[in-house]
Short mmCIF file of C-alpha atoms in Angstrom, two decimals:
data_model
loop_
_atom_site.label_atom_id
_atom_site.label_comp_id
_atom_site.label_asym_id
_atom_site.label_seq_id
_atom_site.Cartn_x
_atom_site.Cartn_y
_atom_site.Cartn_z
CA MET A 1 -38.01 125.40 16.92
CA SER A 2 -36.87 129.04 17.05
CA ALA A 3 -36.47 131.24 14.10
CA THR A 4 -32.77 131.63 14.58
CA LEU A 5 -31.86 128.02 15.39
CA HIS A 6 -33.63 126.08 12.52
CA LYS A 7 -30.68 125.86 10.18
CA HIS A 8 -28.08 123.21 10.87
CA LEU A 9 -25.73 121.13 8.73
CA GLY A 10 -27.22 117.76 7.90
CA ASN A 11 -25.36 114.58 7.82
CA ALA A 12 -25.28 114.61 4.02
CA GLN A 13 -23.68 118.17 4.08
CA ILE A 14 -21.14 117.20 6.56
CA ALA A 15 -20.23 114.07 4.54
CA SER A 16 -19.91 116.26 1.51
CA TYR A 17 -17.53 118.66 3.36
CA TYR A 18 -15.27 115.82 4.45
CA ARG A 19 -15.25 114.32 1.05
CA ASP A 20 -14.70 117.44 -1.05
CA GLY A 21 -13.14 119.72 1.56
CA TYR A 22 -15.70 122.57 1.01
CA LEU A 23 -19.40 123.16 1.31
CA LEU A 24 -21.32 126.05 -0.27
CA LEU A 25 -24.53 127.10 1.58
CA PRO A 26 -27.13 129.39 0.19
CA PRO A 27 -27.98 132.75 1.88
CA GLU A 28 -30.96 131.07 3.52
CA PHE A 29 -28.56 129.32 5.88
CA LEU A 30 -28.23 132.68 7.67
CA PRO A 31 -31.10 134.21 9.68
CA ALA A 32 -32.77 136.94 7.55
CA GLY A 33 -31.12 140.26 8.04
CA SER A 34 -28.16 138.90 10.17
CA LEU A 35 -25.56 140.06 7.67
CA ASP A 36 -26.88 143.62 7.32
CA LYS A 37 -24.77 145.23 9.98
CA VAL A 38 -21.69 143.57 8.69
CA VAL A 39 -22.31 144.86 5.17
CA ALA A 40 -23.01 148.42 6.58
CA ALA A 41 -19.78 148.27 8.60
CA CYS A 42 -17.75 147.01 5.74
CA PRO A 43 -16.68 150.47 4.31
CA ASP A 44 -15.39 151.55 7.71
CA ILE A 45 -13.35 148.26 8.21
CA LEU A 46 -11.78 148.64 4.63
CA ALA A 47 -10.92 152.27 5.43
CA GLU A 48 -8.57 151.31 8.23
CA ARG A 49 -4.92 151.88 7.56
CA GLY A 50 -2.35 150.21 9.74
CA PRO A 51 -0.76 146.92 10.35
CA ARG A 52 -4.08 145.03 9.89
CA THR A 53 -4.29 146.28 6.37
CA VAL A 54 -2.63 144.59 3.38
CA LEU A 55 -2.46 146.43 0.07
CA GLU A 56 -2.39 145.04 -3.42
CA ARG A 57 0.85 145.11 -5.29
CA ASP A 58 -0.28 148.31 -6.82
CA GLY A 59 0.33 149.86 -3.35
CA VAL A 60 -3.11 151.70 -3.34
CA THR A 61 -5.97 149.24 -3.43
CA VAL A 62 -6.85 147.43 -0.13
CA ARG A 63 -6.57 143.71 -0.44
CA SER A 64 -7.33 142.59 3.07
CA VAL A 65 -8.01 143.87 6.48
CA TYR A 66 -7.28 141.44 9.39
CA GLY A 67 -9.20 141.01 12.70
CA PRO A 68 -12.45 142.77 12.01
CA HIS A 69 -14.08 140.51 14.65
CA GLN A 70 -11.77 142.39 17.20
CA THR A 71 -12.53 145.83 15.96
CA SER A 72 -16.16 145.80 14.56
CA THR A 73 -19.00 144.95 17.01
CA ALA A 74 -21.04 144.06 13.78
CA VAL A 75 -18.58 141.38 12.84
CA GLU A 76 -18.02 140.28 16.41
CA GLY A 77 -21.83 139.84 16.81
CA PHE A 78 -22.14 138.05 13.41
CA SER A 79 -19.31 135.68 14.47
CA LYS A 80 -21.31 134.44 17.45
CA LEU A 81 -24.35 133.51 15.41
CA PRO A 82 -25.49 129.91 16.69
CA GLN A 83 -25.82 128.72 13.00
CA LEU A 84 -22.06 129.44 12.35
CA LEU A 85 -20.80 128.07 15.73
CA ASP A 86 -22.90 125.05 15.50
CA ALA A 87 -21.64 124.30 11.98
CA ALA A 88 -18.02 124.79 12.95
CA ALA A 89 -18.41 122.74 16.08
CA LYS A 90 -20.02 119.90 14.11
CA LEU A 91 -17.26 119.88 11.59
CA LEU A 92 -14.47 120.10 14.13
CA ASN A 93 -16.28 117.87 16.78
CA ASP A 94 -15.25 120.37 19.52
CA GLU A 95 -16.18 123.83 20.84
CA VAL A 96 -14.61 126.59 18.81
CA TYR A 97 -13.00 130.10 18.95
CA ILE A 98 -11.90 132.38 16.23
CA HIS A 99 -8.26 131.97 15.38
CA GLN A 100 -8.20 134.65 12.67
CA SER A 101 -10.65 136.82 10.67
CA LYS A 102 -10.29 139.11 7.64
CA VAL A 103 -12.24 140.97 5.00
CA ASN A 104 -10.80 140.19 1.51
CA GLN A 105 -11.92 142.93 -0.73
CA LYS A 106 -10.83 141.96 -4.18
CA ALA A 107 -11.85 145.46 -5.58
CA ALA A 108 -13.45 145.98 -8.92
CA PHE A 109 -10.85 146.13 -11.75
CA SER A 110 -8.05 145.97 -9.24
CA GLY A 111 -8.30 142.94 -6.98
CA ASP A 112 -5.43 140.67 -7.77
CA GLN A 113 -4.94 136.84 -8.03
CA TRP A 114 -4.25 134.60 -5.09
CA GLU A 115 -1.90 131.85 -6.12
CA TRP A 116 -2.56 128.11 -5.32
CA HIS A 117 -2.04 127.62 -1.70
CA GLN A 118 -3.14 125.67 1.53
CA ASP A 119 -3.91 127.85 4.55
CA TYR A 120 -2.90 125.29 7.17
CA VAL A 121 0.83 125.45 6.41
CA TYR A 122 0.88 128.98 7.69
CA TRP A 123 -0.95 128.03 10.97
CA ILE A 124 1.33 125.27 11.76
CA GLN A 125 4.60 126.85 10.80
CA ASN A 126 3.83 130.37 12.23
CA ASP A 127 1.47 129.73 15.07
CA GLY A 128 2.19 126.08 16.06
CA ILE A 129 -1.43 124.92 15.56
CA ASN A 130 -0.72 121.22 15.45
CA SER A 131 -3.85 119.83 13.79
CA PRO A 132 -5.72 121.07 10.81
CA ASN A 133 -8.91 120.87 12.81
CA LEU A 134 -9.99 124.43 11.71
CA VAL A 135 -12.56 125.53 9.29
CA ASN A 136 -12.64 128.71 7.08
CA VAL A 137 -16.10 130.26 7.03
CA ALA A 138 -16.23 132.62 4.03
CA VAL A 139 -19.27 134.85 3.93
CA PHE A 140 -20.04 136.53 0.65
CA LEU A 141 -20.64 140.31 1.17
CA ASP A 142 -21.21 140.76 -2.71
CA GLU A 143 -22.38 138.43 -5.27
CA VAL A 144 -19.49 136.24 -6.53
CA THR A 145 -19.34 135.36 -10.14
CA GLU A 146 -16.77 133.80 -12.56
CA PHE A 147 -15.74 137.43 -13.38
CA ASN A 148 -14.80 138.86 -10.01
CA GLY A 149 -12.42 136.34 -8.63
CA PRO A 150 -14.21 133.39 -6.93
CA LEU A 151 -12.43 131.06 -4.71
CA THR A 152 -11.43 128.04 -6.79
CA PHE A 153 -10.84 124.66 -5.33
CA ILE A 154 -9.35 121.25 -6.13
CA PRO A 155 -12.00 119.16 -4.42
CA GLY A 156 -10.55 116.34 -2.26
CA SER A 157 -7.10 117.89 -2.15
CA HIS A 158 -7.52 118.45 1.62
CA ARG A 159 -7.20 114.76 2.13
CA GLU A 160 -3.52 115.02 0.85
CA GLY A 161 -2.25 116.69 4.02
CA VAL A 162 0.46 119.46 3.69
CA LEU A 163 1.58 119.21 -0.01
CA ALA A 164 5.02 119.41 -1.38
CA GLY A 165 6.15 122.93 -2.09
CA THR A 166 8.88 125.49 -1.58
CA ASP A 167 9.39 127.95 1.22
CA THR A 168 10.44 131.03 -0.86
CA GLN A 169 11.96 132.61 2.26
CA GLY A 170 12.58 136.31 2.25
CA MET A 171 9.95 138.76 1.33
CA PRO A 172 7.86 138.82 -1.82
CA VAL A 173 8.51 141.54 -4.30
CA GLY A 174 7.01 144.92 -3.53
CA TYR A 175 6.89 144.29 0.23
CA GLU A 176 10.50 144.69 1.11
CA ASP A 177 9.96 147.19 3.88
CA ALA A 178 7.13 145.29 5.65
CA PRO A 179 7.62 143.51 8.94
CA SER A 180 8.43 139.85 8.52
CA TRP A 181 4.94 138.50 9.33
CA VAL A 182 3.64 140.40 6.29
CA ALA A 183 5.33 137.78 4.13
CA THR A 184 2.50 135.45 5.22
CA LEU A 185 -0.18 137.86 4.02
CA THR A 186 0.81 139.07 0.58
CA ALA A 187 -0.27 138.29 -2.86
CA THR A 188 2.80 136.13 -3.53
CA GLU A 189 2.41 133.00 -1.43
CA LYS A 190 5.46 132.27 0.72
CA PHE A 191 4.89 128.58 0.49
CA GLN A 192 4.59 127.70 -3.21
CA ILE A 193 3.12 124.33 -4.10
CA ASP A 194 4.80 122.26 -6.78
CA ARG A 195 3.00 122.85 -10.08
CA SER A 196 3.42 119.02 -10.76
CA VAL A 197 1.41 118.41 -7.60
CA ILE A 198 -1.32 120.90 -8.61
CA ALA A 199 -1.54 119.36 -12.12
CA ARG A 200 -1.82 115.96 -10.62
CA LEU A 201 -4.54 116.72 -8.11
CA ALA A 202 -6.57 118.82 -10.84
CA GLY A 203 -6.53 115.66 -12.99
CA ALA A 204 -8.42 116.03 -16.26
CA GLY A 205 -10.52 118.90 -14.97
CA ASN A 206 -11.05 118.64 -11.16
CA LEU A 207 -11.56 122.32 -10.50
CA VAL A 208 -14.60 124.07 -9.12
CA SER A 209 -15.28 127.65 -8.17
CA ALA A 210 -17.64 128.78 -5.47
CA LYS A 211 -20.18 131.34 -6.88
CA GLY A 212 -23.25 132.67 -5.48
CA PRO A 213 -25.29 135.69 -4.24
CA ALA A 214 -24.33 137.84 -1.43
CA GLY A 215 -25.07 136.05 1.89
CA SER A 216 -23.78 132.71 0.61
CA VAL A 217 -21.72 130.87 3.23
CA LEU A 218 -18.71 128.88 2.06
CA LEU A 219 -17.01 126.48 4.44
CA PHE A 220 -13.63 125.19 3.43
CA HIS A 221 -10.89 123.05 4.97
CA PRO A 222 -7.51 124.58 5.78
CA ASN A 223 -5.74 121.98 3.73
CA ILE A 224 -7.82 122.32 0.57
CA LEU A 225 -5.75 123.51 -2.33
CA HIS A 226 -7.20 126.77 -3.54
CA ALA A 227 -6.60 129.92 -5.57
CA SER A 228 -8.54 132.81 -7.00
CA LEU A 229 -8.43 134.80 -10.13
CA PRO A 230 -8.11 138.65 -10.41
CA ASN A 231 -11.30 140.71 -10.40
CA LEU A 232 -11.70 141.56 -14.03
CA SER A 233 -15.13 143.12 -13.51
CA PRO A 234 -16.54 146.47 -12.40
CA PHE A 235 -17.98 144.84 -9.36
CA ASN A 236 -16.35 144.45 -5.97
CA ARG A 237 -16.09 140.97 -4.42
CA ARG A 238 -15.93 141.44 -0.65
CA VAL A 239 -15.77 138.28 1.43
CA LEU A 240 -15.60 138.05 5.26
CA ILE A 241 -13.58 135.10 6.38
CA LEU A 242 -13.87 133.74 9.95
CA VAL A 243 -11.40 130.95 10.72
CA TYR A 244 -12.79 128.84 13.61
CA ASN A 245 -10.46 126.60 15.48
CA ALA A 246 -11.19 123.80 17.90
CA ILE A 247 -10.52 124.83 21.50
CA GLY A 248 -8.61 121.62 21.84
CA ASN A 249 -6.14 122.70 19.04
CA PRO A 250 -4.69 125.93 20.38
CA PRO A 251 -1.49 127.66 19.02
CA THR A 252 1.74 126.48 20.79
CA ASN A 253 4.11 128.99 19.35
CA THR A 254 4.96 131.16 22.42
CA VAL A 255 8.44 132.21 21.48
CA ASN A 256 7.76 134.41 18.59
CA PRO A 257 3.99 134.73 18.29
CA ARG A 258 2.38 136.71 15.44
CA PRO A 259 0.21 139.66 16.35
CA GLY A 260 -3.18 138.87 17.79
CA PHE A 261 -5.00 140.10 14.72
CA LEU A 262 -3.27 137.17 12.83
CA ALA A 263 -3.41 134.52 15.57
CA ALA A 264 -5.65 134.97 18.56
CA ARG A 265 -4.32 134.00 21.97
CA ASP A 266 -7.64 133.80 23.73
CA THR A 267 -8.78 130.28 22.91
CA THR A 268 -11.83 130.45 25.10
CA ALA A 269 -14.87 128.82 23.40
CA VAL A 270 -17.26 131.29 21.84
CA ARG A 271 -20.81 131.45 23.31
CA PRO A 272 -23.52 131.75 20.83
CA ASP A 273 -25.38 134.98 20.64
CA ALA A 274 -28.39 135.14 18.37
CA GLY A 275 -28.08 138.89 18.26
CA MET B 1 -24.75 119.32 -50.76
CA SER B 2 -21.02 118.39 -50.11
CA ALA B 3 -19.68 117.28 -46.95
CA THR B 4 -17.43 120.29 -46.55
CA LEU B 5 -20.01 122.96 -47.57
CA HIS B 6 -23.07 122.15 -45.43
CA LYS B 7 -22.28 124.45 -42.57
CA HIS B 8 -23.36 128.08 -43.03
CA LEU B 9 -24.40 130.81 -40.73
CA GLY B 10 -28.20 131.04 -40.65
CA ASN B 11 -29.99 134.39 -40.45
CA ALA B 12 -30.70 133.97 -36.74
CA GLN B 13 -26.97 133.49 -36.07
CA ILE B 14 -26.16 136.55 -38.24
CA ALA B 15 -28.63 138.60 -36.38
CA SER B 16 -27.30 137.45 -33.05
CA TYR B 17 -23.75 138.44 -34.06
CA TYR B 18 -24.82 141.86 -35.12
CA ARG B 19 -26.85 142.37 -31.92
CA ASP B 20 -24.27 141.01 -29.40
CA GLY B 21 -21.00 141.41 -31.26
CA TYR B 22 -19.95 137.84 -30.90
CA LEU B 23 -21.14 134.35 -31.86
CA LEU B 24 -19.81 131.10 -30.45
CA LEU B 25 -20.18 127.96 -32.82
CA PRO B 26 -19.74 124.35 -31.73
CA PRO B 27 -16.94 122.29 -33.11
CA GLU B 28 -19.44 120.69 -35.51
CA PHE B 29 -19.30 123.97 -37.56
CA LEU B 30 -15.94 122.85 -38.81
CA PRO B 31 -15.49 119.72 -41.12
CA ALA B 32 -14.39 116.79 -39.19
CA GLY B 33 -10.59 116.60 -38.74
CA SER B 34 -10.07 120.07 -40.43
CA LEU B 35 -8.29 121.37 -37.31
CA ASP B 36 -6.07 118.34 -36.88
CA LYS B 37 -3.07 119.70 -38.81
CA VAL B 38 -3.24 123.08 -37.08
CA VAL B 39 -3.19 121.41 -33.68
CA ALA B 40 -0.25 119.29 -34.78
CA ALA B 41 1.67 122.38 -36.08
CA CYS B 42 1.05 124.31 -32.87
CA PRO B 43 4.19 123.36 -30.92
CA ASP B 44 6.32 124.38 -33.86
CA ILE B 45 4.48 127.63 -34.30
CA LEU B 46 4.85 128.34 -30.58
CA ALA B 47 8.64 127.41 -30.58
CA GLU B 48 9.47 130.31 -33.04
CA ARG B 49 11.48 133.06 -31.37
CA GLY B 50 11.72 136.22 -33.16
CA PRO B 51 9.81 139.53 -33.93
CA ARG B 52 6.57 137.58 -34.43
CA THR B 53 6.72 136.18 -30.81
CA VAL B 54 5.51 138.17 -27.72
CA LEU B 55 6.46 136.96 -24.35
CA GLU B 56 4.55 137.30 -21.16
CA ARG B 57 5.71 139.82 -18.54
CA ASP B 58 7.68 136.96 -16.97
CA GLY B 59 10.07 137.19 -19.97
CA VAL B 60 9.90 133.37 -20.55
CA THR B 61 6.41 132.26 -21.35
CA VAL B 62 5.22 132.68 -24.97
CA ARG B 63 2.09 134.85 -25.05
CA SER B 64 1.45 135.17 -28.82
CA VAL B 65 3.01 134.32 -32.06
CA TYR B 66 1.89 136.44 -34.99
CA GLY B 67 1.29 135.56 -38.65
CA PRO B 68 1.10 131.71 -38.45
CA HIS B 69 -0.99 131.72 -41.68
CA GLN B 70 2.15 133.14 -43.44
CA THR B 71 4.56 130.55 -41.82
CA SER B 72 2.51 127.43 -41.40
CA THR B 73 0.96 125.58 -44.38
CA ALA B 74 -1.42 123.94 -41.91
CA VAL B 75 -2.77 127.32 -40.68
CA GLU B 76 -2.80 128.73 -44.21
CA GLY B 77 -4.91 125.78 -45.51
CA PHE B 78 -7.26 126.08 -42.56
CA SER B 79 -7.74 129.80 -43.14
CA LYS B 80 -9.14 128.99 -46.59
CA LEU B 81 -11.81 126.64 -45.37
CA PRO B 82 -15.01 127.54 -47.35
CA GLN B 83 -16.99 127.48 -43.93
CA LEU B 84 -14.76 130.30 -42.49
CA LEU B 85 -14.54 132.36 -45.66
CA ASP B 86 -18.34 132.12 -46.15
CA ALA B 87 -19.05 133.10 -42.56
CA ALA B 88 -16.72 136.23 -42.73
CA ALA B 89 -17.97 137.24 -46.14
CA LYS B 90 -21.51 137.04 -44.93
CA LEU B 91 -20.79 139.09 -41.80
CA LEU B 92 -18.78 141.71 -43.60
CA ASN B 93 -20.91 141.63 -46.86
CA ASP B 94 -17.79 141.48 -49.00
CA GLU B 95 -15.06 139.18 -50.06
CA VAL B 96 -12.29 138.85 -47.53
CA TYR B 97 -8.56 138.54 -46.86
CA ILE B 98 -6.61 137.91 -43.72
CA HIS B 99 -5.47 141.19 -42.13
CA GLN B 100 -3.69 139.44 -39.29
CA SER B 101 -3.35 136.07 -37.46
CA LYS B 102 -1.97 134.87 -34.30
CA VAL B 103 -1.88 132.05 -31.83
CA ASN B 104 -2.54 133.16 -28.33
CA GLN B 105 -1.12 130.54 -25.98
CA LYS B 106 -2.20 131.59 -22.44
CA ALA B 107 -0.04 128.82 -20.92
CA ALA B 108 -1.05 126.77 -18.00
CA PHE B 109 -0.31 128.58 -14.68
CA SER B 110 1.48 131.38 -16.52
CA GLY B 111 -0.77 132.86 -19.11
CA ASP B 112 -1.53 136.34 -18.07
CA GLN B 113 -4.52 138.68 -18.04
CA TRP B 114 -5.52 140.75 -21.09
CA GLU B 115 -7.05 144.06 -19.96
CA TRP B 116 -10.33 145.41 -21.36
CA HIS B 117 -9.87 146.69 -24.91
CA GLN B 118 -11.23 146.90 -28.32
CA ASP B 119 -9.35 145.70 -31.24
CA TYR B 120 -10.26 148.15 -33.88
CA VAL B 121 -8.67 151.25 -32.39
CA TYR B 122 -5.25 149.55 -33.20
CA TRP B 123 -6.20 148.92 -36.79
CA ILE B 124 -7.44 152.35 -37.52
CA GLN B 125 -4.60 154.13 -35.78
CA ASN B 126 -1.73 151.90 -36.79
CA ASP B 127 -2.82 150.46 -40.11
CA GLY B 128 -5.36 153.13 -41.33
CA ILE B 129 -8.24 150.63 -41.75
CA ASN B 130 -11.03 153.09 -41.97
CA SER B 131 -14.09 150.92 -41.13
CA PRO B 132 -14.57 148.38 -38.44
CA ASN B 133 -15.76 145.94 -41.17
CA LEU B 134 -13.47 143.09 -39.93
CA VAL B 135 -14.21 139.92 -38.01
CA ASN B 136 -12.15 138.06 -35.54
CA VAL B 137 -12.37 134.24 -36.04
CA ALA B 138 -11.06 132.57 -32.86
CA VAL B 139 -10.62 128.77 -33.05
CA PHE B 140 -10.24 127.06 -29.73
CA LEU B 141 -7.21 124.65 -30.05
CA ASP B 142 -7.75 123.49 -26.37
CA GLU B 143 -10.86 123.34 -24.24
CA VAL B 144 -11.74 126.76 -22.79
CA THR B 145 -13.14 126.93 -19.33
CA GLU B 146 -13.61 129.53 -16.69
CA PHE B 147 -10.32 128.48 -15.21
CA ASN B 148 -7.89 129.06 -18.06
CA GLY B 149 -8.74 132.45 -19.20
CA PRO B 150 -11.72 132.61 -21.49
CA LEU B 151 -12.46 135.66 -23.69
CA THR B 152 -14.86 137.71 -21.71
CA PHE B 153 -17.22 140.17 -23.56
CA ILE B 154 -19.59 142.94 -22.80
CA PRO B 155 -22.33 142.13 -25.25
CA GLY B 156 -23.56 144.83 -27.42
CA SER B 157 -20.54 147.09 -26.72
CA HIS B 158 -19.45 146.92 -30.30
CA ARG B 159 -22.34 149.16 -31.20
CA GLU B 160 -20.75 151.96 -29.13
CA GLY B 161 -18.00 152.57 -31.79
CA VAL B 162 -14.48 153.48 -30.56
CA LEU B 163 -14.88 154.09 -26.80
CA ALA B 164 -13.35 156.93 -24.66
CA GLY B 165 -9.97 156.02 -23.37
CA THR B 166 -6.40 157.10 -22.98
CA ASP B 167 -3.47 156.59 -25.19
CA THR B 168 -0.71 155.70 -22.71
CA GLN B 169 1.93 156.54 -25.13
CA GLY B 170 5.45 155.21 -24.56
CA MET B 171 6.14 151.64 -23.87
CA PRO B 172 4.44 149.42 -21.31
CA VAL B 173 6.65 148.37 -18.32
CA GLY B 174 8.86 145.40 -19.22
CA TYR B 175 9.17 146.12 -22.87
CA GLU B 176 11.33 149.14 -22.85
CA ASP B 177 13.81 147.76 -25.31
CA ALA B 178 11.31 146.54 -27.92
CA PRO B 179 10.61 148.18 -31.27
CA SER B 180 7.75 150.64 -31.18
CA TRP B 181 5.17 148.43 -32.80
CA VAL B 182 5.60 146.03 -29.86
CA ALA B 183 3.63 148.46 -27.75
CA THR B 184 0.61 147.38 -29.76
CA LEU B 185 1.11 143.73 -28.75
CA THR B 186 1.77 143.52 -25.11
CA ALA B 187 -0.03 142.56 -22.01
CA THR B 188 -0.54 146.27 -21.01
CA GLU B 189 -2.97 147.73 -23.51
CA LYS B 190 -1.75 150.97 -25.13
CA PHE B 191 -5.29 152.33 -25.35
CA GLN B 192 -6.91 152.10 -22.01
CA ILE B 193 -10.65 152.35 -21.87
CA ASP B 194 -12.01 154.55 -19.10
CA ARG B 195 -13.26 152.36 -16.23
CA SER B 196 -16.50 154.32 -15.93
CA VAL B 197 -17.23 153.46 -19.52
CA ILE B 198 -16.66 149.74 -18.76
CA ALA B 199 -18.76 149.96 -15.65
CA ARG B 200 -21.54 151.65 -17.64
CA LEU B 201 -21.60 149.15 -20.38
CA ALA B 202 -21.32 146.10 -18.00
CA GLY B 203 -24.42 147.46 -16.24
CA ALA B 204 -25.71 145.25 -13.50
CA GLY B 205 -23.92 142.08 -14.82
CA ASN B 206 -23.75 142.26 -18.58
CA LEU B 207 -20.57 140.06 -18.92
CA VAL B 208 -20.29 136.75 -20.85
CA SER B 209 -17.33 134.44 -21.31
CA ALA B 210 -16.89 132.17 -24.29
CA LYS B 211 -16.26 128.63 -23.06
CA GLY B 212 -16.33 125.38 -25.03
CA PRO B 213 -14.49 122.33 -26.28
CA ALA B 214 -11.47 122.34 -28.54
CA GLY B 215 -12.71 123.11 -32.16
CA SER B 216 -15.24 125.61 -31.12
CA VAL B 217 -15.30 128.74 -33.32
CA LEU B 218 -15.78 132.19 -31.80
CA LEU B 219 -16.62 135.07 -34.06
CA PHE B 220 -16.26 138.52 -32.51
CA HIS B 221 -16.49 142.11 -33.72
CA PRO B 222 -13.44 144.35 -33.68
CA ASN B 223 -15.24 146.92 -31.55
CA ILE B 224 -16.63 144.65 -28.83
CA LEU B 225 -15.12 145.47 -25.44
CA HIS B 226 -13.35 142.37 -24.29
CA ALA B 227 -10.75 141.08 -21.77
CA SER B 228 -9.61 137.82 -20.38
CA LEU B 229 -8.39 136.54 -17.02
CA PRO B 230 -5.01 134.84 -16.42
CA ASN B 231 -4.78 131.05 -16.78
CA LEU B 232 -4.94 129.79 -13.27
CA SER B 233 -5.19 126.19 -14.22
CA PRO B 234 -2.75 123.36 -15.19
CA PHE B 235 -4.34 123.31 -18.67
CA ASN B 236 -3.15 125.37 -21.69
CA ARG B 237 -5.59 127.65 -23.45
CA ARG B 238 -4.25 127.95 -26.95
CA VAL B 239 -6.46 129.86 -29.46
CA LEU B 240 -5.86 130.66 -33.21
CA ILE B 241 -7.07 133.93 -34.24
CA LEU B 242 -7.65 134.71 -37.82
CA VAL B 243 -8.72 138.32 -38.61
CA TYR B 244 -10.69 138.56 -41.68
CA ASN B 245 -11.04 141.97 -43.42
CA ALA B 246 -13.34 143.08 -46.27
CA ILE B 247 -11.30 143.66 -49.40
CA GLY B 248 -13.15 146.91 -49.76
CA ASN B 249 -11.56 148.11 -46.47
CA PRO B 250 -7.86 147.94 -46.96
CA PRO B 251 -5.18 149.69 -44.85
CA THR B 252 -4.34 153.10 -46.00
CA ASN B 253 -1.21 153.79 -43.82
CA THR B 254 1.56 153.67 -46.28
CA VAL B 255 3.86 156.12 -44.56
CA ASN B 256 4.98 154.03 -41.60
CA PRO B 257 3.32 150.61 -42.09
CA ARG B 258 3.67 147.93 -39.43
CA PRO B 259 5.37 144.67 -40.40
CA GLY B 260 3.48 142.34 -42.78
CA PHE B 261 2.95 139.84 -39.98
CA LEU B 262 0.87 142.46 -38.10
CA ALA B 263 -0.85 144.04 -41.05
CA ALA B 264 -0.96 142.25 -44.29
CA ARG B 265 -0.49 144.37 -47.42
CA ASP B 266 -1.85 141.67 -49.84
CA THR B 267 -5.56 142.44 -49.80
CA THR B 268 -6.50 140.02 -52.58
CA ALA B 269 -9.59 137.99 -51.74
CA VAL B 270 -8.86 134.62 -50.48
CA ARG B 271 -10.14 131.77 -52.54
CA PRO B 272 -11.71 128.87 -50.66
CA ASP B 273 -9.96 125.54 -50.55
CA ALA B 274 -11.74 122.68 -48.85
CA GLY B 275 -8.39 121.09 -48.19
#
């Protein structure tokens, strides 16, 4: 058994993912050192200014940079790790490609809240991806604690499908001059889930946050209801998110497709590369 | 030993408070049932609309109501519990009276962040209280979790005295029409601590949040650096805060005093009443 291929999801982990809609793996899931180049590339990735960059409502702090697997050889290489491809393929029961990627910075003191939302509604409505057979792979580039805005889930909510909510239409406040697809990327969610639905699913206390050291790998379902608090702390909370999609589930919106850094058009299966 | 007088702070707890600047006590610290009337009165307290009421930036949700010990017999009675008066007197080494009180609601979904701040700077600058020999007694009226905006502290920061910061002057955004003293009560802190100071004191991870069931009693020093996150959850996070001051430390600002519901003028020692 090779040094780079000995970590795989077990049946209990797969069952846990299907039941809860998320699975948090410790840094040991990744080959030692495999994240180093990504962490080193992160300042350059976050320094980019252009359509791939989304700012916080303060108009200054970087919130997200999209498509780093297309611009950074470090991220591209990391995204082909056999461990990640194997995990995604097992969960999706298909070969996979990367539909979307981003670095979410959530900067110290400034990183803002993400409201309750599901991811999949954007991918079906904007990209015509007809099944929620995708998986988010969030890799912690910094330690994530309760103080710097951990992703927070309602376990099991992914089994509800697309939830009742309101399409706010128009542009969220502060982004009036941005192109229309920016409405899908901002701090104010375009599709707002009804609060009564959130309260029902949260029950008497059915909330969990995903916390752990840098290098932790968090898998979560595109229909799990999630949110995150602002970063109150003096510590950055950078996360790389790779969205793997099943090759049998390609985007079908060819009339008005979003830019390639939001919705990849090359749906060829990614071949593993142990780096 | 009577049923209502058997809970007192021990020396280890007092030492812990002086060292860390806060002390969290379990609900058992309070006599059984002593909080029931306060909880029952809370909806009426929060329904008040007038100068005692501070709204969130959304202009709708109640953030705080000041002076409930002056308007609610339930809160007045609770504030005279021998356990609370004894704890405050021990920590302040004097007899005590209530300088200020409030219910902070932090409503489900809507309750907003409180930025990093110290309390005492407001009391010396606005009220002329010349020593930080006061203690905040925060009583949880709901369970406090990491998801509904717990008070978050930098332990030991109270030993730094009043920290370097900036007086923003003027009124915070959204409150332009409010009387001048409202600037001391809003979501945007009038005195903003330098971020470099917060980062230095937080060190590599010196942050704690105070979480616990309803009825927990949180004592904290007026100079401890604290903040709190928004309430992301569907669960309210109501806290009653009683600020006890040493009778030897009365307000000295008689030129332009704040309203009595922000800074009591009757500094007579409160007599215990077991209810």
